Short mmCIF file of C-alpha atoms in Angstrom, two decimals:
data_model
loop_
_atom_site.label_atom_id
_atom_site.label_comp_id
_atom_site.label_asym_id
_atom_site.label_seq_id
_atom_site.Cartn_x
_atom_site.Cartn_y
_atom_site.Cartn_z
CA MET A 1 363.09 -100.30 -287.39
CA SER A 2 361.19 -101.80 -284.54
CA SER A 3 357.68 -100.77 -283.96
CA GLN A 4 358.15 -101.19 -280.32
CA PRO A 5 357.26 -98.02 -278.28
CA ARG A 6 360.37 -96.31 -276.74
CA GLY A 7 360.73 -96.40 -272.99
CA THR A 8 358.46 -99.19 -272.35
CA GLY A 9 361.10 -101.90 -272.03
CA ALA A 10 358.47 -104.49 -272.99
CA GLN A 11 359.70 -107.86 -274.40
CA PRO A 12 357.82 -110.01 -276.74
CA GLY A 13 356.15 -113.01 -275.12
CA PRO A 14 352.91 -113.78 -273.16
CA SER A 15 351.72 -111.37 -270.58
CA TYR A 16 351.69 -112.30 -266.86
CA SER A 17 349.63 -109.47 -265.50
CA THR A 18 348.05 -109.77 -261.99
CA ALA A 19 344.64 -110.38 -263.49
CA THR A 20 345.55 -113.30 -265.64
CA SER A 21 348.50 -114.86 -263.97
CA PRO A 22 348.16 -118.55 -262.93
CA ILE A 23 348.92 -117.71 -259.26
CA SER A 24 346.24 -115.13 -259.05
CA GLN A 25 343.78 -117.53 -260.84
CA ARG A 26 344.58 -120.30 -258.39
CA SER A 27 344.00 -117.94 -255.45
CA PHE A 28 340.65 -116.86 -256.95
CA ARG A 29 339.60 -120.32 -257.64
CA TYR A 30 340.01 -121.35 -254.04
CA GLU A 31 338.71 -118.19 -252.51
CA PRO A 32 336.81 -119.23 -249.38
CA ALA A 33 333.35 -118.70 -250.70
CA ARG A 34 330.61 -121.02 -249.65
CA SER A 35 331.10 -123.40 -252.55
CA GLY A 36 332.21 -126.49 -250.65
CA TYR A 37 335.57 -126.65 -252.44
CA THR A 38 338.91 -126.40 -250.67
CA SER A 39 342.55 -126.18 -251.63
CA PRO A 40 344.83 -129.08 -250.45
CA GLY A 41 345.92 -128.77 -246.96
CA GLN A 42 343.17 -126.32 -245.91
CA TYR A 43 339.88 -126.71 -244.10
CA SER A 44 336.67 -127.20 -245.91
CA THR A 45 334.89 -123.91 -246.80
CA TYR A 46 331.92 -125.38 -244.94
CA SER A 47 334.05 -124.99 -241.83
CA THR A 48 336.17 -122.10 -240.87
CA SER A 49 339.85 -122.73 -239.78
CA THR A 50 339.30 -123.65 -236.26
CA ALA A 51 340.05 -126.82 -234.24
CA ASP A 52 336.35 -127.44 -233.80
CA ARG A 53 335.95 -128.41 -237.45
CA VAL A 54 337.40 -131.06 -239.71
CA GLY A 55 337.62 -130.17 -243.33
CA CYS A 56 338.17 -132.39 -246.41
CA LEU A 57 341.23 -132.12 -248.47
CA THR A 58 339.55 -132.99 -251.73
CA ALA A 59 337.22 -130.75 -253.77
CA VAL A 60 334.72 -133.57 -254.28
CA ARG A 61 331.82 -133.90 -251.83
CA MET A 62 329.61 -137.00 -251.89
CA SER A 63 326.01 -137.37 -250.86
CA ALA A 64 325.03 -139.98 -248.29
CA PHE A 65 323.54 -142.19 -251.02
CA ALA A 66 326.80 -141.98 -253.02
CA LYS A 67 328.83 -143.10 -250.00
CA LEU A 68 326.47 -145.97 -249.30
CA SER A 69 326.59 -147.03 -252.91
CA ARG A 70 330.45 -147.05 -252.85
CA PHE A 71 330.40 -149.10 -249.65
CA THR A 72 327.92 -151.61 -251.14
CA ARG A 73 329.98 -151.94 -254.37
CA ARG A 74 333.05 -152.77 -252.33
CA LEU A 75 331.14 -155.36 -250.40
CA VAL A 76 330.90 -157.59 -253.46
CA HIS A 77 334.57 -157.07 -254.56
CA ILE A 78 336.75 -158.91 -252.10
CA ARG A 79 339.99 -157.63 -253.66
CA GLN A 80 339.04 -154.11 -252.89
CA MET A 81 338.73 -154.76 -249.15
CA ASP A 82 341.73 -154.10 -246.82
CA PHE A 83 341.49 -157.08 -244.52
CA GLU A 84 344.97 -156.46 -243.09
CA PHE A 85 344.08 -153.03 -241.83
CA ALA A 86 340.72 -154.39 -240.47
CA LEU A 87 342.65 -156.99 -238.48
CA TRP A 88 344.94 -154.18 -237.26
CA GLN A 89 341.84 -152.30 -235.98
CA MET A 90 340.46 -155.36 -234.25
CA LEU A 91 343.70 -155.93 -232.45
CA TYR A 92 344.05 -152.32 -231.19
CA LEU A 93 340.37 -152.28 -230.16
CA LEU A 94 341.46 -154.79 -227.53
CA ILE A 95 344.74 -153.25 -226.46
CA GLN A 96 344.64 -149.55 -227.40
CA PRO A 97 341.28 -148.50 -228.78
CA SER A 98 342.04 -144.70 -228.88
CA LYS A 99 344.50 -145.34 -231.65
CA VAL A 100 341.82 -146.71 -233.92
CA TYR A 101 339.86 -143.42 -234.02
CA LYS A 102 342.86 -141.44 -235.38
CA ASN A 103 342.20 -143.14 -238.74
CA PHE A 104 338.66 -141.88 -238.79
CA ILE A 105 339.84 -138.25 -238.53
CA TYR A 106 342.27 -138.92 -241.43
CA ARG A 107 339.42 -140.44 -243.47
CA LYS A 108 337.33 -137.28 -242.95
CA ARG A 109 340.20 -135.13 -244.32
CA THR A 110 340.78 -137.28 -247.36
CA LYS A 111 337.45 -138.73 -248.25
CA ASP A 112 334.89 -136.34 -246.65
CA GLN A 113 333.40 -138.88 -244.29
CA PHE A 114 334.11 -140.25 -240.77
CA ALA A 115 332.44 -143.57 -241.35
CA ARG A 116 334.26 -146.54 -242.87
CA ASP A 117 334.09 -146.82 -246.64
CA ASP A 118 335.77 -150.36 -246.61
CA PRO A 119 333.41 -153.20 -245.57
CA ALA A 120 336.35 -155.40 -244.54
CA PHE A 121 335.86 -154.82 -240.83
CA LEU A 122 332.08 -155.75 -241.02
CA VAL A 123 332.98 -158.97 -242.98
CA LEU A 124 335.58 -159.95 -240.42
CA LEU A 125 333.24 -159.19 -237.57
CA SER A 126 330.56 -161.47 -239.17
CA LEU A 127 333.17 -164.25 -239.48
CA SER A 128 334.13 -163.67 -235.75
CA LEU A 129 330.48 -164.11 -234.90
CA LEU A 130 330.35 -167.35 -236.91
CA PHE A 131 333.33 -168.83 -235.15
CA SER A 132 332.42 -167.63 -231.76
CA SER A 133 328.99 -169.28 -232.17
CA ILE A 134 330.86 -172.62 -232.15
CA PHE A 135 331.79 -172.03 -228.55
CA TYR A 136 328.13 -171.35 -227.63
CA ALA A 137 326.98 -174.37 -229.53
CA TYR A 138 329.46 -176.55 -227.62
CA ALA A 139 328.54 -175.02 -224.17
CA LEU A 140 324.81 -175.44 -224.80
CA GLY A 141 324.97 -178.69 -226.83
CA LEU A 142 323.12 -177.22 -229.80
CA SER A 143 322.26 -179.17 -232.90
CA LYS A 144 323.25 -178.00 -236.39
CA THR A 145 319.91 -176.26 -236.81
CA GLY A 146 320.23 -174.63 -233.39
CA PHE A 147 323.75 -173.57 -234.20
CA PHE A 148 322.62 -171.83 -237.39
CA THR A 149 319.68 -170.19 -235.53
CA PHE A 150 321.88 -168.89 -232.89
CA PHE A 151 324.36 -167.46 -235.39
CA LEU A 152 321.61 -165.64 -237.25
CA TRP A 153 320.27 -164.26 -233.90
CA SER A 154 323.76 -163.03 -232.96
CA VAL A 155 324.24 -161.23 -236.32
CA PHE A 156 320.92 -159.76 -237.05
CA VAL A 157 319.52 -159.19 -233.57
CA ASP A 158 322.46 -158.75 -231.06
CA CYS A 159 324.77 -156.92 -233.50
CA ILE A 160 322.72 -155.23 -236.24
CA PHE A 161 319.24 -154.58 -234.75
CA VAL A 162 320.58 -153.49 -231.30
CA GLY A 163 323.31 -151.49 -233.02
CA VAL A 164 320.89 -149.66 -235.26
CA ILE A 165 318.81 -148.69 -232.20
CA ILE A 166 321.88 -147.46 -230.16
CA ALA A 167 323.56 -145.69 -233.19
CA THR A 168 320.25 -143.88 -233.90
CA ILE A 169 319.78 -142.70 -230.41
CA LEU A 170 323.31 -141.50 -230.02
CA TRP A 171 323.30 -139.94 -233.41
CA TRP A 172 320.20 -137.88 -232.53
CA ILE A 173 321.67 -136.90 -229.10
CA SER A 174 324.95 -135.88 -230.61
CA ASN A 175 323.49 -133.67 -233.33
CA LYS A 176 320.76 -132.24 -231.14
CA PHE A 177 322.75 -131.44 -227.94
CA LEU A 178 326.45 -131.90 -228.28
CA ARG A 179 327.52 -130.17 -231.45
CA LYS A 180 329.73 -127.16 -231.18
CA VAL A 181 329.21 -126.02 -234.74
CA ARG A 182 326.23 -126.03 -237.03
CA ASP A 183 327.80 -126.45 -240.42
CA GLN A 184 328.93 -130.01 -239.78
CA ASP A 185 326.99 -132.90 -238.20
CA VAL A 186 327.71 -136.41 -236.99
CA GLU A 187 327.15 -139.11 -239.63
CA TRP A 188 324.78 -141.93 -238.74
CA GLY A 189 327.25 -144.28 -240.42
CA TYR A 190 329.99 -143.21 -238.04
CA CYS A 191 327.65 -143.86 -235.05
CA PHE A 192 327.10 -147.39 -236.29
CA ASP A 193 330.81 -147.80 -236.81
CA VAL A 194 331.38 -146.80 -233.23
CA HIS A 195 328.87 -149.52 -232.16
CA LEU A 196 330.75 -152.13 -234.25
CA ASN A 197 333.99 -151.04 -232.67
CA ALA A 198 332.57 -151.41 -229.14
CA PHE A 199 330.84 -154.60 -230.01
CA PHE A 200 333.93 -156.55 -230.98
CA PRO A 201 335.52 -156.62 -227.39
CA MET A 202 332.22 -157.64 -226.14
CA LEU A 203 332.13 -160.39 -228.56
CA ILE A 204 335.50 -161.69 -227.29
CA LEU A 205 334.45 -161.61 -223.66
CA LEU A 206 330.91 -162.89 -223.86
CA HIS A 207 330.92 -165.13 -227.00
CA VAL A 208 334.41 -166.65 -226.50
CA ILE A 209 335.62 -166.53 -222.93
CA VAL A 210 332.23 -167.04 -221.20
CA PRO A 211 331.18 -170.14 -223.07
CA ILE A 212 334.58 -171.66 -222.61
CA LEU A 213 334.46 -171.23 -218.83
CA TYR A 214 330.84 -171.88 -218.53
CA PRO A 215 330.73 -175.70 -217.92
CA THR A 216 333.46 -175.70 -215.39
CA LEU A 217 333.60 -172.38 -213.59
CA ILE A 218 330.31 -170.52 -214.15
CA ASP A 219 327.49 -173.08 -214.25
CA SER A 220 327.43 -173.48 -210.44
CA PRO A 221 325.21 -171.99 -207.63
CA SER A 222 328.29 -170.89 -205.63
CA PHE A 223 329.10 -167.21 -205.03
CA LEU A 224 332.36 -167.56 -206.97
CA SER A 225 330.67 -168.68 -210.07
CA VAL A 226 328.08 -165.73 -209.77
CA PHE A 227 330.92 -163.33 -209.29
CA LEU A 228 332.92 -164.58 -212.16
CA GLY A 229 329.95 -164.81 -214.53
CA ASN A 230 328.77 -161.37 -213.71
CA THR A 231 332.22 -159.76 -213.81
CA PHE A 232 332.61 -160.73 -217.47
CA TRP A 233 329.34 -158.91 -218.32
CA PHE A 234 330.30 -155.98 -216.20
CA LEU A 235 333.70 -155.65 -217.99
CA ALA A 236 332.09 -156.11 -221.37
CA ALA A 237 329.50 -153.40 -220.70
CA CYS A 238 332.00 -150.99 -219.29
CA TYR A 239 334.35 -151.58 -222.23
CA TYR A 240 331.45 -150.98 -224.67
CA VAL A 241 330.72 -147.65 -222.93
CA TYR A 242 334.42 -146.61 -222.90
CA ILE A 243 334.95 -147.31 -226.60
CA THR A 244 331.81 -145.48 -227.36
CA PHE A 245 333.05 -142.59 -225.35
CA LEU A 246 336.37 -142.51 -227.30
CA GLY A 247 334.47 -142.72 -230.57
CA TYR A 248 332.50 -139.46 -229.92
CA THR A 249 335.42 -137.73 -228.17
CA ALA A 250 337.44 -138.20 -231.29
CA LEU A 251 335.07 -135.78 -233.12
CA PRO A 252 336.25 -132.24 -232.71
CA ILE A 253 332.81 -130.93 -233.64
CA LEU A 254 331.37 -132.33 -230.36
CA HIS A 255 331.71 -131.14 -226.76
CA LYS A 256 330.62 -132.45 -223.31
CA THR A 257 331.31 -136.06 -224.51
CA GLN A 258 332.09 -137.07 -220.94
CA TYR A 259 328.32 -137.68 -220.63
CA PHE A 260 328.89 -140.98 -222.53
CA LEU A 261 330.84 -142.29 -219.49
CA TYR A 262 327.95 -141.73 -217.04
CA PRO A 263 326.33 -145.18 -217.77
CA ILE A 264 329.27 -146.86 -216.06
CA SER A 265 328.09 -145.66 -212.67
CA PHE A 266 324.63 -147.38 -213.19
CA ILE A 267 326.32 -150.39 -214.64
CA PHE A 268 328.46 -150.83 -211.50
CA MET A 269 325.36 -150.31 -209.16
CA PHE A 270 323.61 -153.02 -211.15
CA PHE A 271 326.63 -155.33 -210.93
CA VAL A 272 326.64 -155.01 -207.15
CA ALA A 273 322.84 -155.58 -206.94
CA THR A 274 323.18 -158.80 -208.97
CA LEU A 275 325.95 -160.04 -206.69
CA THR A 276 323.89 -159.26 -203.57
CA ALA A 277 320.83 -161.07 -205.04
CA GLY A 278 322.94 -164.00 -206.21
CA TRP A 279 321.76 -163.63 -209.83
CA ASN A 280 324.09 -165.24 -212.24
CA ILE A 281 323.70 -163.18 -215.42
CA SER A 282 325.72 -165.63 -217.50
CA LYS A 283 323.42 -168.55 -216.70
CA THR A 284 320.32 -166.45 -217.53
CA ALA A 285 321.89 -165.29 -220.79
CA LEU A 286 322.83 -168.77 -221.92
CA TYR A 287 319.40 -170.08 -220.97
CA PHE A 288 317.85 -167.22 -223.07
CA TYR A 289 320.01 -167.99 -226.13
CA HIS A 290 319.32 -171.73 -225.77
CA SER A 291 315.51 -171.03 -225.76
CA ARG A 292 315.90 -168.87 -228.86
CA ALA A 293 318.11 -171.36 -230.79
CA GLU A 294 316.01 -174.47 -229.95
CA PRO A 295 312.61 -173.28 -228.75
CA HIS A 296 311.09 -176.78 -229.16
CA LYS A 297 313.04 -178.02 -226.14
CA PHE A 298 311.51 -175.33 -223.96
CA ALA A 299 307.97 -175.61 -225.20
CA PRO A 300 305.45 -176.72 -222.48
CA GLN A 301 304.54 -180.30 -222.57
CA HIS A 302 300.85 -181.23 -222.73
CA ASN A 303 300.07 -184.69 -221.54
CA GLY A 304 297.00 -186.24 -223.20
CA LEU A 305 294.23 -187.43 -220.98
#
């Protein structure tokens, strides 16, 4: 005789009650408590399900130090760098920069950060500065020492030092005045990435095209030379501002990003003023770089009595 109670209809086997079923456990595990964990395909629990926020699809959140450590480790492992994708980004920064920033949103959803975690772009940008310095060395007639000095100035002053200042200012402005939400902020690393993105087209215009055209078309007192030389700087500055605008507009946690376009008005007024005054910015810039690369040639000469 079976000891099973009559009328229950119970069958031997594991129990799948509501309290212990895997489905209910999974639902409870990813209950939107303020734990920082999320289920795949959902918004981060640090951000509610609105278009103003971007959540991470993973349950692992990394500190800023951990992200920097990961970036540094990949910097010394060339095989871990995706140079093909970095080249793709450089190409589209010249022809369709808005397409580049779609990848930053994808990275936030998959790796919990907007900023690049692959140093391949930075490495290629440094190599671009190295090769573009050859054009300046040719236009200015620099020695080997002057070429090396100019390259170091371009990397550590023009690119990194100026970039750190601009990224810090825009990082503070974005988090202080432009955020729509308070549970997410703009990463400083992303602001520096935006600067690097905007710097690359400037590099092509000012470090490649200008020194190539300088000896024949720009180094002249004529108005056409002034107009041509200043136009390249005007275009480079406007393109820098535009790519910066695209970078911050791509962040759904920010609003009023049209403010980033306002400097173009002042740049245009400055451009017109330089044409009116006959000031060739390219000649001034090349003289400045020459004096930094080979300062001994510009030192005042003291004749002995």
